[in-house]
JSON list of N, CA and C in Angstrom, two decimals:
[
{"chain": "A", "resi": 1, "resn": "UNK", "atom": "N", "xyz": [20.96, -15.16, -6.69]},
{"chain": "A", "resi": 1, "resn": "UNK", "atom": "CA", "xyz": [19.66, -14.95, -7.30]},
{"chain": "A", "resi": 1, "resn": "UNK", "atom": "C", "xyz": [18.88, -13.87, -6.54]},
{"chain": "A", "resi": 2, "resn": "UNK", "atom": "N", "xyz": [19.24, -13.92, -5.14]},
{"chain": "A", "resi": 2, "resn": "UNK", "atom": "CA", "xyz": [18.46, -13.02, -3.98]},
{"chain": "A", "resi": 2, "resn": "UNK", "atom": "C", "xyz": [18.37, -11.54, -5.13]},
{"chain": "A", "resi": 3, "resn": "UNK", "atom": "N", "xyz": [20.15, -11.26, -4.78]},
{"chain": "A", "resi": 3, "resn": "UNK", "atom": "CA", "xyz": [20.50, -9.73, -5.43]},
{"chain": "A", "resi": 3, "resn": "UNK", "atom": "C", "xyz": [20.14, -9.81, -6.76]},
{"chain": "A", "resi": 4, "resn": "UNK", "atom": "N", "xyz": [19.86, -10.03, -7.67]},
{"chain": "A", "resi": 4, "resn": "UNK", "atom": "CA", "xyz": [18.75, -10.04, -8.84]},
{"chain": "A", "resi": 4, "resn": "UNK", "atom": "C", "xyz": [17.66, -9.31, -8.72]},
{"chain": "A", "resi": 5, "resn": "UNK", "atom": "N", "xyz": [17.00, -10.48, -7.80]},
{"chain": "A", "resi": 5, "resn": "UNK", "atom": "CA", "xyz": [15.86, -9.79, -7.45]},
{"chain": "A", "resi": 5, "resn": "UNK", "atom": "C", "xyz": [15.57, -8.32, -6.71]},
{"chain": "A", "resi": 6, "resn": "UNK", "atom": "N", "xyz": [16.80, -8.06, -6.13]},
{"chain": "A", "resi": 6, "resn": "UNK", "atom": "CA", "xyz": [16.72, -6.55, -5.31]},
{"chain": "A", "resi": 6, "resn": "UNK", "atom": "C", "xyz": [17.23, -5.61, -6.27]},
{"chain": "A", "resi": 7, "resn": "UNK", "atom": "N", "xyz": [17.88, -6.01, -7.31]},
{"chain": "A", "resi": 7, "resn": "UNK", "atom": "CA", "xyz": [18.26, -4.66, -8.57]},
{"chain": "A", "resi": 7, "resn": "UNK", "atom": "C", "xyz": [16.64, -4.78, -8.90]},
{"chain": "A", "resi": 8, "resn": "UNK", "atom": "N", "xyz": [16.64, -5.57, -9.89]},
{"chain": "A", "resi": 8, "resn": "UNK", "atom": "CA", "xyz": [15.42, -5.75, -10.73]},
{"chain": "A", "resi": 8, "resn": "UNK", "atom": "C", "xyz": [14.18, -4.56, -9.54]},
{"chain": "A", "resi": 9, "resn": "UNK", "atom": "N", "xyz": [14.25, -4.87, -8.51]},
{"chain": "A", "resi": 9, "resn": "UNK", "atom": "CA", "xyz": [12.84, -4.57, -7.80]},
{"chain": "A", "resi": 9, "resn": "UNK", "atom": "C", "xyz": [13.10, -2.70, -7.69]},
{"chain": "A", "resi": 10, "resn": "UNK", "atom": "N", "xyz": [14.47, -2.29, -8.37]},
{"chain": "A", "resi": 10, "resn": "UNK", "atom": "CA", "xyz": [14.63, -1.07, -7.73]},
{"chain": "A", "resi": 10, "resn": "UNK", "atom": "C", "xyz": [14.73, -0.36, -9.08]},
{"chain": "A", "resi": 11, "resn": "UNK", "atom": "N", "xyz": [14.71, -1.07, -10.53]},
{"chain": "A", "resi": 11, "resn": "UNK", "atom": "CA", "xyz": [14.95, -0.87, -11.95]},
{"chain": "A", "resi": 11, "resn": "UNK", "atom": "C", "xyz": [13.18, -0.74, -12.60]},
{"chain": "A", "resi": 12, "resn": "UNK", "atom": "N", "xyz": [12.47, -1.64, -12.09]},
{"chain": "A", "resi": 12, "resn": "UNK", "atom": "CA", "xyz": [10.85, -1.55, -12.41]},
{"chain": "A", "resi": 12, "resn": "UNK", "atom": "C", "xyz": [10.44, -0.57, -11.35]},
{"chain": "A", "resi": 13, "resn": "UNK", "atom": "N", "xyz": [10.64, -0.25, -10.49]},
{"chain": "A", "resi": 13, "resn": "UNK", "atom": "CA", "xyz": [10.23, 1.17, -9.25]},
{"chain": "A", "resi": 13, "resn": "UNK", "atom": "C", "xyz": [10.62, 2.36, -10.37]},
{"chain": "A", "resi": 14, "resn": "UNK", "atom": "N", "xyz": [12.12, 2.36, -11.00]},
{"chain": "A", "resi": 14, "resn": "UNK", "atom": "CA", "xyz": [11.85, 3.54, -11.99]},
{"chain": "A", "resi": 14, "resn": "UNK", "atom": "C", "xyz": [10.95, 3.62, -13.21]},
{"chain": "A", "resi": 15, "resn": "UNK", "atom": "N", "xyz": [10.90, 1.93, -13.90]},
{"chain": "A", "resi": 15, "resn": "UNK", "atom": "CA", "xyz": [9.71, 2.14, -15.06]},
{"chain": "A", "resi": 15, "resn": "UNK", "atom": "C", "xyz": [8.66, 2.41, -14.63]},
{"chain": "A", "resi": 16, "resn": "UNK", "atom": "N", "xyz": [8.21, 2.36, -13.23]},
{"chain": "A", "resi": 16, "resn": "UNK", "atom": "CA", "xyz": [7.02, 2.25, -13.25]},
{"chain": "A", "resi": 16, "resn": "UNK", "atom": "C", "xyz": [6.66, 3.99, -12.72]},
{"chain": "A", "resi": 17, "resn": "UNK", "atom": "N", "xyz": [7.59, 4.53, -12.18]},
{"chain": "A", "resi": 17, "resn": "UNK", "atom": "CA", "xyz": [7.88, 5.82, -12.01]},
{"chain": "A", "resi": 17, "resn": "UNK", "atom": "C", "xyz": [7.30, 6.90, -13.23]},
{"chain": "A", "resi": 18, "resn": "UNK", "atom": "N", "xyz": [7.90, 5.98, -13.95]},
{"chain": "A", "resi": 18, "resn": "UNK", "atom": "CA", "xyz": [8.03, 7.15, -15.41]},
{"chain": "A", "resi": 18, "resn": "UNK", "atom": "C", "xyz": [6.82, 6.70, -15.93]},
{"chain": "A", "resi": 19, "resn": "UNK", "atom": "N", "xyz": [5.89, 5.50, -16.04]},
{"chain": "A", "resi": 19, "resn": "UNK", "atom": "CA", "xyz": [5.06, 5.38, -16.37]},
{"chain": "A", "resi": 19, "resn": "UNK", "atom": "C", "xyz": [3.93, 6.49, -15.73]},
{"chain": "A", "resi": 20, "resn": "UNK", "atom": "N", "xyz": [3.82, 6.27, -13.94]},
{"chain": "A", "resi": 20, "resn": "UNK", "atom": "CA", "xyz": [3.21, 6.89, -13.76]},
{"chain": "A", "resi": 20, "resn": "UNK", "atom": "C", "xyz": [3.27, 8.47, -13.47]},
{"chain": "A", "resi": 21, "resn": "UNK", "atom": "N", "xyz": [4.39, 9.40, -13.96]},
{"chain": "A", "resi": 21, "resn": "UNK", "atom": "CA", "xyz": [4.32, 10.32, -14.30]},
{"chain": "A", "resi": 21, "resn": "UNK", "atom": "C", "xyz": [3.34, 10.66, -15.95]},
{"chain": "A", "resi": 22, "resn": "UNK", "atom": "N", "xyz": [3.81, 9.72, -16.57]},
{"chain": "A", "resi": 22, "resn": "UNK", "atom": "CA", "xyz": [3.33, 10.16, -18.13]},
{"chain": "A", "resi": 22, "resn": "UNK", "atom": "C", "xyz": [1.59, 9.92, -17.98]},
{"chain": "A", "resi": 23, "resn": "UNK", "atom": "N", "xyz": [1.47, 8.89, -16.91]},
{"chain": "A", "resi": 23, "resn": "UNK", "atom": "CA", "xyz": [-0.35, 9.19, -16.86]},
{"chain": "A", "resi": 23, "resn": "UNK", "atom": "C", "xyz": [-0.50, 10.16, -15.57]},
{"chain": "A", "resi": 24, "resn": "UNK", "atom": "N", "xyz": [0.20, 11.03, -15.42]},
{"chain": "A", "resi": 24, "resn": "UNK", "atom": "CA", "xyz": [-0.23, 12.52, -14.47]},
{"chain": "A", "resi": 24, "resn": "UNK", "atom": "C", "xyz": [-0.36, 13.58, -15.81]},
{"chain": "A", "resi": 25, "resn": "UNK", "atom": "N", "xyz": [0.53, 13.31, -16.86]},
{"chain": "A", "resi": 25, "resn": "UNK", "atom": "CA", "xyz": [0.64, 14.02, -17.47]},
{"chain": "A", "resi": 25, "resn": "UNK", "atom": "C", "xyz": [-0.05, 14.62, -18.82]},
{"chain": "A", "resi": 26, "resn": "UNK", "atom": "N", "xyz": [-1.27, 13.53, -18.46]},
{"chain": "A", "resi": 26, "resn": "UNK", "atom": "CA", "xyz": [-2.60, 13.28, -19.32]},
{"chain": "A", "resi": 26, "resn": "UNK", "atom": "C", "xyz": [-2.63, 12.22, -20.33]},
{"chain": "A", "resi": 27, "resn": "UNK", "atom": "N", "xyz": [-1.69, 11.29, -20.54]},
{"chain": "A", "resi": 27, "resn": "UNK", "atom": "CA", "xyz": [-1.45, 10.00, -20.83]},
{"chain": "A", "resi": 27, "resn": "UNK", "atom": "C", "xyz": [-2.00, 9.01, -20.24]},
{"chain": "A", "resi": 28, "resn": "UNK", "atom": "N", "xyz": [-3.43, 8.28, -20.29]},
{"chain": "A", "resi": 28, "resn": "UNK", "atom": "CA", "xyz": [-4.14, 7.98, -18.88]},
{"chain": "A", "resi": 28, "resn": "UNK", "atom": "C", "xyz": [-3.97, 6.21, -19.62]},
{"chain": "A", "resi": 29, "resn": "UNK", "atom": "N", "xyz": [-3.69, 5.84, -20.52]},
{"chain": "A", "resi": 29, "resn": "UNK", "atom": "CA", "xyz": [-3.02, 4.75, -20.58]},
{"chain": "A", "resi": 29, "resn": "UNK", "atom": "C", "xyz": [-2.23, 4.03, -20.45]},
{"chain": "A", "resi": 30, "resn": "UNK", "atom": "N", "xyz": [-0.91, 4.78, -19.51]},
{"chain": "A", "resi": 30, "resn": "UNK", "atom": "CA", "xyz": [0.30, 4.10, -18.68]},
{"chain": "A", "resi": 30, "resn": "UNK", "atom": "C", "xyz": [-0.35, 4.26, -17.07]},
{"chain": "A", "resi": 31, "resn": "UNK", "atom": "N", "xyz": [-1.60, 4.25, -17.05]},
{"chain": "A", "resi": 31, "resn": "UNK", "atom": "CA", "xyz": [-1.83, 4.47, -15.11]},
{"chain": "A", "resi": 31, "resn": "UNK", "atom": "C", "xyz": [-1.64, 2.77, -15.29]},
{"chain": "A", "resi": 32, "resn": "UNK", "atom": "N", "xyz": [-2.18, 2.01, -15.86]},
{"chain": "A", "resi": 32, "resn": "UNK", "atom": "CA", "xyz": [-2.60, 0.27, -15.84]},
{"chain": "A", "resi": 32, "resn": "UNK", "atom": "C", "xyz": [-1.01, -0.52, -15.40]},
{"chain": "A", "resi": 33, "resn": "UNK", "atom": "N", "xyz": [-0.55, 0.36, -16.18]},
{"chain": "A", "resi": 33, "resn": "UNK", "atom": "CA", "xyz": [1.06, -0.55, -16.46]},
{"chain": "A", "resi": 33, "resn": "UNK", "atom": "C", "xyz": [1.81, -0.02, -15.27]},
{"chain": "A", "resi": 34, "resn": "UNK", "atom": "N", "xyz": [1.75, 1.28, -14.88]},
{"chain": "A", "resi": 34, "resn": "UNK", "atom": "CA", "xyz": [2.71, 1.60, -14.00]},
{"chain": "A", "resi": 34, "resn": "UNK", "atom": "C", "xyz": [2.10, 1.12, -12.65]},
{"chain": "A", "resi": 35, "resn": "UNK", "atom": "N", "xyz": [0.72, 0.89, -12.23]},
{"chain": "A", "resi": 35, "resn": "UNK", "atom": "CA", "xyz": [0.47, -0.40, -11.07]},
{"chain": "A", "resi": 35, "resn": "UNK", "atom": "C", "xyz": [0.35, -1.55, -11.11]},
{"chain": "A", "resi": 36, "resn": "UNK", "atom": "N", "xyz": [1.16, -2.41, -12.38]},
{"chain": "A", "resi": 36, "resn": "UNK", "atom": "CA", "xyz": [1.44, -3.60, -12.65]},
{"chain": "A", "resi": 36, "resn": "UNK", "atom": "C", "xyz": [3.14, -3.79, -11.99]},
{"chain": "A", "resi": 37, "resn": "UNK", "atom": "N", "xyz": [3.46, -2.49, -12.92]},
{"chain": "A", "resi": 37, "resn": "UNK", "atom": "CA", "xyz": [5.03, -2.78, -12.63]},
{"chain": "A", "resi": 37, "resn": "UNK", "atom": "C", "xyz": [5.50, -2.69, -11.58]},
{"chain": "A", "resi": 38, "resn": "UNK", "atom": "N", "xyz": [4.57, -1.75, -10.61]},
{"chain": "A", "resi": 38, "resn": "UNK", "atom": "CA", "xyz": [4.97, -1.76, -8.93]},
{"chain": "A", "resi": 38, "resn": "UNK", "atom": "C", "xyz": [4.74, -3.24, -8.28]},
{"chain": "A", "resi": 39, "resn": "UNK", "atom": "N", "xyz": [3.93, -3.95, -8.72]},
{"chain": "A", "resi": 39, "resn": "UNK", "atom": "CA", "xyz": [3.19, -4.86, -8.17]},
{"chain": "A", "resi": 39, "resn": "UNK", "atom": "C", "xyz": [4.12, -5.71, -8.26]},
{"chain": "A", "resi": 40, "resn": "UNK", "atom": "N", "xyz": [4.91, -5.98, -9.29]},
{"chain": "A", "resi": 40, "resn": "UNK", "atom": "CA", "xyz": [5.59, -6.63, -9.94]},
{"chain": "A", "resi": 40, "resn": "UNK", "atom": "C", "xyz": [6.97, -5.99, -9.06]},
{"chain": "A", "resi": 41, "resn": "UNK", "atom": "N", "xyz": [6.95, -5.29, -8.74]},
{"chain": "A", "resi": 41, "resn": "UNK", "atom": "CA", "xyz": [8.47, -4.39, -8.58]},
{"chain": "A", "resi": 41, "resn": "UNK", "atom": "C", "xyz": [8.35, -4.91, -6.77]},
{"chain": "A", "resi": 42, "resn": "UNK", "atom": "N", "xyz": [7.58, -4.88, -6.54]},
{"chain": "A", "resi": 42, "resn": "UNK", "atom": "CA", "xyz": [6.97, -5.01, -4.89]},
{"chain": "A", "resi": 42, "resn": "UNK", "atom": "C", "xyz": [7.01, -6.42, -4.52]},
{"chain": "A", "resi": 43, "resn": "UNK", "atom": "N", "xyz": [6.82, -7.36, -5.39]},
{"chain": "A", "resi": 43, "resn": "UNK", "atom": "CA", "xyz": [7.02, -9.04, -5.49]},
{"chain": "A", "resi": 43, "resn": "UNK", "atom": "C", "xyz": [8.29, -8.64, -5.42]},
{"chain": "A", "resi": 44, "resn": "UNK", "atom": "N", "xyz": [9.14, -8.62, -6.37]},
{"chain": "A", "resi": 44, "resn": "UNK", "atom": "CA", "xyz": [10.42, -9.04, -6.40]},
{"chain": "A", "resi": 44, "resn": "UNK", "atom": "C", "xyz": [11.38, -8.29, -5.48]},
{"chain": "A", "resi": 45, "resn": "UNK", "atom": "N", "xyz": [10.58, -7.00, -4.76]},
{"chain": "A", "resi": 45, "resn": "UNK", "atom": "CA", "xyz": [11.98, -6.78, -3.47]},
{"chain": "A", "resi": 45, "resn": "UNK", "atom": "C", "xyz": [11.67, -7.91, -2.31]},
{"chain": "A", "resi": 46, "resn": "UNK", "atom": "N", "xyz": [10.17, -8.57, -2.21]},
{"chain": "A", "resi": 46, "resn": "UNK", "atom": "CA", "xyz": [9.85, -9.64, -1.15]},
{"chain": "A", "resi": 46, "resn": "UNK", "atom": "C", "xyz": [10.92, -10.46, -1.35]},
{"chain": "A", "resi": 47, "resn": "UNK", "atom": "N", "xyz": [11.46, -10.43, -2.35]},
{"chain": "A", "resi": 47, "resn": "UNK", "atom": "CA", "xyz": [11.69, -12.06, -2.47]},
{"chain": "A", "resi": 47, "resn": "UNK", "atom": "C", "xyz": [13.67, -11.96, -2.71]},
{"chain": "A", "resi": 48, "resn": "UNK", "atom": "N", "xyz": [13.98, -10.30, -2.67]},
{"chain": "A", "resi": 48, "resn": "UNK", "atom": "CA", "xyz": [15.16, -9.99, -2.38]},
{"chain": "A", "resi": 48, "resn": "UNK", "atom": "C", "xyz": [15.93, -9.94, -1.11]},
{"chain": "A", "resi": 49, "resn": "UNK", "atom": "N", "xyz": [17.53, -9.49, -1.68]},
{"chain": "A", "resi": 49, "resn": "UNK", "atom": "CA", "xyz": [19.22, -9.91, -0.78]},
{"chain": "A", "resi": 49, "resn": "UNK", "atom": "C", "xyz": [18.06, -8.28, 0.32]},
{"chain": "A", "resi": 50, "resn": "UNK", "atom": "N", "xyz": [18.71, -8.36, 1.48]},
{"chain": "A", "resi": 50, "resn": "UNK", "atom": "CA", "xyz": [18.46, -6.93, 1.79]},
{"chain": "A", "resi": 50, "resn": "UNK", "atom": "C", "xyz": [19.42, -6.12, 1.83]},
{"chain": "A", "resi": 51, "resn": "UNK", "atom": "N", "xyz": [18.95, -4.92, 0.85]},
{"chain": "A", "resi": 51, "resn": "UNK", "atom": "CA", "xyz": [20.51, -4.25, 0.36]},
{"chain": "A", "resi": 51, "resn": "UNK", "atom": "C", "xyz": [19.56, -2.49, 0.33]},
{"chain": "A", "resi": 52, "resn": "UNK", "atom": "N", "xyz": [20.58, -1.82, -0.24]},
{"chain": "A", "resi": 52, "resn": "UNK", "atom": "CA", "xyz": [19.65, -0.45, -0.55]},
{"chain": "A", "resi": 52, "resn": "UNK", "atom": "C", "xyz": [18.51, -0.86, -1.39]},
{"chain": "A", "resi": 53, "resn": "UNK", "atom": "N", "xyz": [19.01, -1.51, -2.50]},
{"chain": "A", "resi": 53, "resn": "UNK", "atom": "CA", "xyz": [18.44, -1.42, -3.87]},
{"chain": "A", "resi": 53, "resn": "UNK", "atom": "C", "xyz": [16.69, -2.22, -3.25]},
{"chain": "A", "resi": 54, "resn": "UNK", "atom": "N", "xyz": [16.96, -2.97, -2.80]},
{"chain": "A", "resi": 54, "resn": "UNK", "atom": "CA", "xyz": [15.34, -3.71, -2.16]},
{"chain": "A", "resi": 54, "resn": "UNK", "atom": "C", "xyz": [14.66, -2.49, -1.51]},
{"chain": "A", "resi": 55, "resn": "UNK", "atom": "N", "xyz": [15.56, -1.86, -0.44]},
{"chain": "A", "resi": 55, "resn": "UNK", "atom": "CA", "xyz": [14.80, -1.04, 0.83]},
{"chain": "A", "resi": 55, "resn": "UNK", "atom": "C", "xyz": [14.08, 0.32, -0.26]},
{"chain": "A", "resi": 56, "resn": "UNK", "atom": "N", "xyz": [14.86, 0.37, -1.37]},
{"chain": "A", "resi": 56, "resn": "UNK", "atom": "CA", "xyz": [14.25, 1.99, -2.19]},
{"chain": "A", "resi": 56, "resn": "UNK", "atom": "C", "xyz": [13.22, 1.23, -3.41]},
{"chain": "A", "resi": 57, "resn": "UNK", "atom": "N", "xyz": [13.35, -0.09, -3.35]},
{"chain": "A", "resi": 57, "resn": "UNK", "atom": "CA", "xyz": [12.32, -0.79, -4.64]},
{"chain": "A", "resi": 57, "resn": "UNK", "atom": "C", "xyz": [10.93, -0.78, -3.77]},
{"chain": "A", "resi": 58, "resn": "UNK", "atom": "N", "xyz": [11.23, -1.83, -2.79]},
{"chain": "A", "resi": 58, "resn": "UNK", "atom": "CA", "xyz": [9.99, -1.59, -1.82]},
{"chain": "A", "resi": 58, "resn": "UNK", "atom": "C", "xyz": [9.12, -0.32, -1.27]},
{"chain": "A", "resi": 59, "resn": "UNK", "atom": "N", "xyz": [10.22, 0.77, -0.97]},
{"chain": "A", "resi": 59, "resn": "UNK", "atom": "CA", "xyz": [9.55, 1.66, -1.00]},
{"chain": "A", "resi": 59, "resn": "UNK", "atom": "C", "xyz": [8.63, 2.45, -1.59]},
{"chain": "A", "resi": 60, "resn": "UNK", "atom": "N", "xyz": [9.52, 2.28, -3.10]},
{"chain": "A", "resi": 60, "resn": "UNK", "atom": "CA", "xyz": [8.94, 3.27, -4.00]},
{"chain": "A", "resi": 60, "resn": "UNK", "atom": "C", "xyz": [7.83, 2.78, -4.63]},
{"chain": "A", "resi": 61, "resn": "UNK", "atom": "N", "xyz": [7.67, 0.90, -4.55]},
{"chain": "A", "resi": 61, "resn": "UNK", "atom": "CA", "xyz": [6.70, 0.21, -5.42]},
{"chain": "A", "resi": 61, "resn": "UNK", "atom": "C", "xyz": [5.39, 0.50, -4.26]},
{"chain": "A", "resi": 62, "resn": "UNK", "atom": "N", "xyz": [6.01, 0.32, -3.14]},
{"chain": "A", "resi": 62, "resn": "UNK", "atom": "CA", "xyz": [4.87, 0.72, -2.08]},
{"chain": "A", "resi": 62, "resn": "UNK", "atom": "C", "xyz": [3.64, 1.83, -2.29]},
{"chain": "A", "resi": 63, "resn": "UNK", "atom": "N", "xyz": [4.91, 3.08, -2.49]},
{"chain": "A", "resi": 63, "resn": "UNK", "atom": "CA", "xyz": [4.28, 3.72, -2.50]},
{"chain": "A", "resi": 63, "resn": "UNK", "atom": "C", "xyz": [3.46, 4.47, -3.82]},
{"chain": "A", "resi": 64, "resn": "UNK", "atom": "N", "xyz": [4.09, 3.90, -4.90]},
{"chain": "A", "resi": 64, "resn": "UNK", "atom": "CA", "xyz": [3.31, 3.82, -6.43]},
{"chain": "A", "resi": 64, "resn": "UNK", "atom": "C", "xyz": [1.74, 2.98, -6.14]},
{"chain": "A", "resi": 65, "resn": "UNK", "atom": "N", "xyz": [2.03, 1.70, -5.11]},
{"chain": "A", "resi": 65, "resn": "UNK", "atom": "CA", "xyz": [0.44, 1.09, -5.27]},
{"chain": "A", "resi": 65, "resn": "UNK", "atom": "C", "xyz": [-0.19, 1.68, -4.34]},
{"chain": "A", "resi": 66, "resn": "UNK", "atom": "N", "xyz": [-0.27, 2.68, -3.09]},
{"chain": "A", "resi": 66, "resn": "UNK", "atom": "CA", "xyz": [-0.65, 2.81, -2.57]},
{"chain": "A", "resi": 66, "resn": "UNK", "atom": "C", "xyz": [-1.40, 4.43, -3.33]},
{"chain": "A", "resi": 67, "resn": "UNK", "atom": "N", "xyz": [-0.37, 5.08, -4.02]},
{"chain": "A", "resi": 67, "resn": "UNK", "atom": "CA", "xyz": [-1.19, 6.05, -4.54]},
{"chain": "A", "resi": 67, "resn": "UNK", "atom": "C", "xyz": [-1.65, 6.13, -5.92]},
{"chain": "A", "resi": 68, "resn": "UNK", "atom": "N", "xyz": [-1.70, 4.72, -6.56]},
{"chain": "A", "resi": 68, "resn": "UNK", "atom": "CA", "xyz": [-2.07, 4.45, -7.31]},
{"chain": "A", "resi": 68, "resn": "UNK", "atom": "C", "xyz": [-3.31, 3.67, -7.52]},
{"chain": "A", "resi": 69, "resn": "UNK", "atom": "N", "xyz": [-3.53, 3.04, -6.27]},
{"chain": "A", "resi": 69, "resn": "UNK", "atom": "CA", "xyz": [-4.49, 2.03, -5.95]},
{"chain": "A", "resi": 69, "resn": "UNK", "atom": "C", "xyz": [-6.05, 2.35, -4.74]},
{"chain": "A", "resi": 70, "resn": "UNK", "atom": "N", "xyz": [-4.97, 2.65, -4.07]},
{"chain": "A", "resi": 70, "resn": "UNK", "atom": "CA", "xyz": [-5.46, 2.61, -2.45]},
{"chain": "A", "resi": 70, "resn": "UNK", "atom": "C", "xyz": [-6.42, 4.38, -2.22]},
{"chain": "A", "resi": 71, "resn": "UNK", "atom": "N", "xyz": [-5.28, 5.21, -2.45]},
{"chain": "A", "resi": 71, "resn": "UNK", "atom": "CA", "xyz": [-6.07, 6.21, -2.24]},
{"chain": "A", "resi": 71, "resn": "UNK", "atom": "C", "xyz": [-7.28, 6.75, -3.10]},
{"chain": "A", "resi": 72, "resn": "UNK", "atom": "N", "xyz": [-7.16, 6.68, -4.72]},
{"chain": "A", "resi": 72, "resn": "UNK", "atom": "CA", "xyz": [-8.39, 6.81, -5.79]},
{"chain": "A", "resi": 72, "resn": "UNK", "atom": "C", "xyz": [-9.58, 5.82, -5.19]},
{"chain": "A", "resi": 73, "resn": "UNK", "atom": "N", "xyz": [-9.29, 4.87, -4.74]},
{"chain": "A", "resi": 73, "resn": "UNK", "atom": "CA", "xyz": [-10.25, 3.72, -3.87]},
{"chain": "A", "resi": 73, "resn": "UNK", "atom": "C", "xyz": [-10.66, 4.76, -2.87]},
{"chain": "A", "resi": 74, "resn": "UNK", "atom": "N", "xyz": [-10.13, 4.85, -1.81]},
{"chain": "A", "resi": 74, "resn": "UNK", "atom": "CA", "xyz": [-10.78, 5.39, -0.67]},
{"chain": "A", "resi": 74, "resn": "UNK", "atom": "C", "xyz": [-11.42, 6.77, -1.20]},
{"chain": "A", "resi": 75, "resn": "UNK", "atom": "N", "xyz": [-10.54, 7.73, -2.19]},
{"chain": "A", "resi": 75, "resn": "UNK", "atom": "CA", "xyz": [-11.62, 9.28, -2.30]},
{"chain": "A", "resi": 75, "resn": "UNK", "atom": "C", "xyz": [-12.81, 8.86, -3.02]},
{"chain": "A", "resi": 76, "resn": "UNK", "atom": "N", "xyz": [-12.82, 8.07, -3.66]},
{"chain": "A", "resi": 76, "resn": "UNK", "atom": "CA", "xyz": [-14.03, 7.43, -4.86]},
{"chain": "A", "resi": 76, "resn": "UNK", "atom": "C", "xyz": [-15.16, 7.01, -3.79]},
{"chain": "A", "resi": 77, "resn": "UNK", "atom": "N", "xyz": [-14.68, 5.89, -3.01]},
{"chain": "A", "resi": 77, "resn": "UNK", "atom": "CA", "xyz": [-16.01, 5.30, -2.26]},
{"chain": "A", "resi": 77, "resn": "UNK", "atom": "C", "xyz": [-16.14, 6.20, -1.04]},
{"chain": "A", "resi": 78, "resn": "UNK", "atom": "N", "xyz": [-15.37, 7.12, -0.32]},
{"chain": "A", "resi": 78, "resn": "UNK", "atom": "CA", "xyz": [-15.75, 7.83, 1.07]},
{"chain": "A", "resi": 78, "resn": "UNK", "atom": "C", "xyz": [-16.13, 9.81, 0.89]},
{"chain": "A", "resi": 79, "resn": "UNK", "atom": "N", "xyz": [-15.51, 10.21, -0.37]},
{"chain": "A", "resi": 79, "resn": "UNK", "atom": "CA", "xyz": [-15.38, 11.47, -0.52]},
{"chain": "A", "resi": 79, "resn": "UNK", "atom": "C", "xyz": [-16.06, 11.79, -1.72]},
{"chain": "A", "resi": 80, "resn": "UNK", "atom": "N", "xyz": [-16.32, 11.03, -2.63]},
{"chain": "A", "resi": 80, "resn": "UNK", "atom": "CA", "xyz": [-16.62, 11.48, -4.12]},
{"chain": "A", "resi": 80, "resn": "UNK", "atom": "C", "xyz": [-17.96, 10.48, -4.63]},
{"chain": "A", "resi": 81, "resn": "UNK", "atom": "N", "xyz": [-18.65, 10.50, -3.86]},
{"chain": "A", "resi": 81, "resn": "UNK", "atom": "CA", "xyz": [-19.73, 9.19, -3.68]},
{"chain": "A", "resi": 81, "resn": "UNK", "atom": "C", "xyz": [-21.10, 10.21, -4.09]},
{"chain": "A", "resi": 82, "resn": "UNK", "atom": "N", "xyz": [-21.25, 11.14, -4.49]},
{"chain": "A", "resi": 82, "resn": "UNK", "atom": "CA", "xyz": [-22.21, 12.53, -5.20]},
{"chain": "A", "resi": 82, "resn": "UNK", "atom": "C", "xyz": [-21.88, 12.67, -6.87]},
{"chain": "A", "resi": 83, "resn": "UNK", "atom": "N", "xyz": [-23.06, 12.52, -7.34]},
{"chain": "A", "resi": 83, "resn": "UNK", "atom": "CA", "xyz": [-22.54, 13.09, -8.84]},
{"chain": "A", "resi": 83, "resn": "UNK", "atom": "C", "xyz": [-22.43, 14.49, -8.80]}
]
């Protein structure tokens, strides 16, 4: 069940990939889904075998919420706080 969870976590890192390319790409209605699916993609390498497929799910979901989440947070409230 482990290795399940470590494909799966490295298969939603690509949907959520492609999601969040298509909202770079002025599609601003896949930004929601593609930091669900990391979130989601980021649960299920926790809870994965440790194999590649976890170490590149985790990564990549990592780093989808972090620049999906984390940094628009920080430029919004520390850099962009002026109309």
């Amino acid at each position: 069940m482990k290795k399940v969870f470590s494909i799966a976590s490295f298969f939603i890192f690509i949907i959520g990939l492609v999601f969040y390319v298509l909202a770079l790409l002025g599609k601003d209605t896949f930004l929601l889904p593609s930091v669900i699916t990391a979130l989601v993609g980021f649960l299920a390498g926790l809870f994965g075998e440790k194999t590649i497929h976890r170490k590149i799910g985790m990564f990549g979901n990592g780093l989808l919420l972090v620049v999906g989440l984390l940094l628009p947070f920080v430029v919004t409230t520390f850099f962009w706080n002026k109309p």
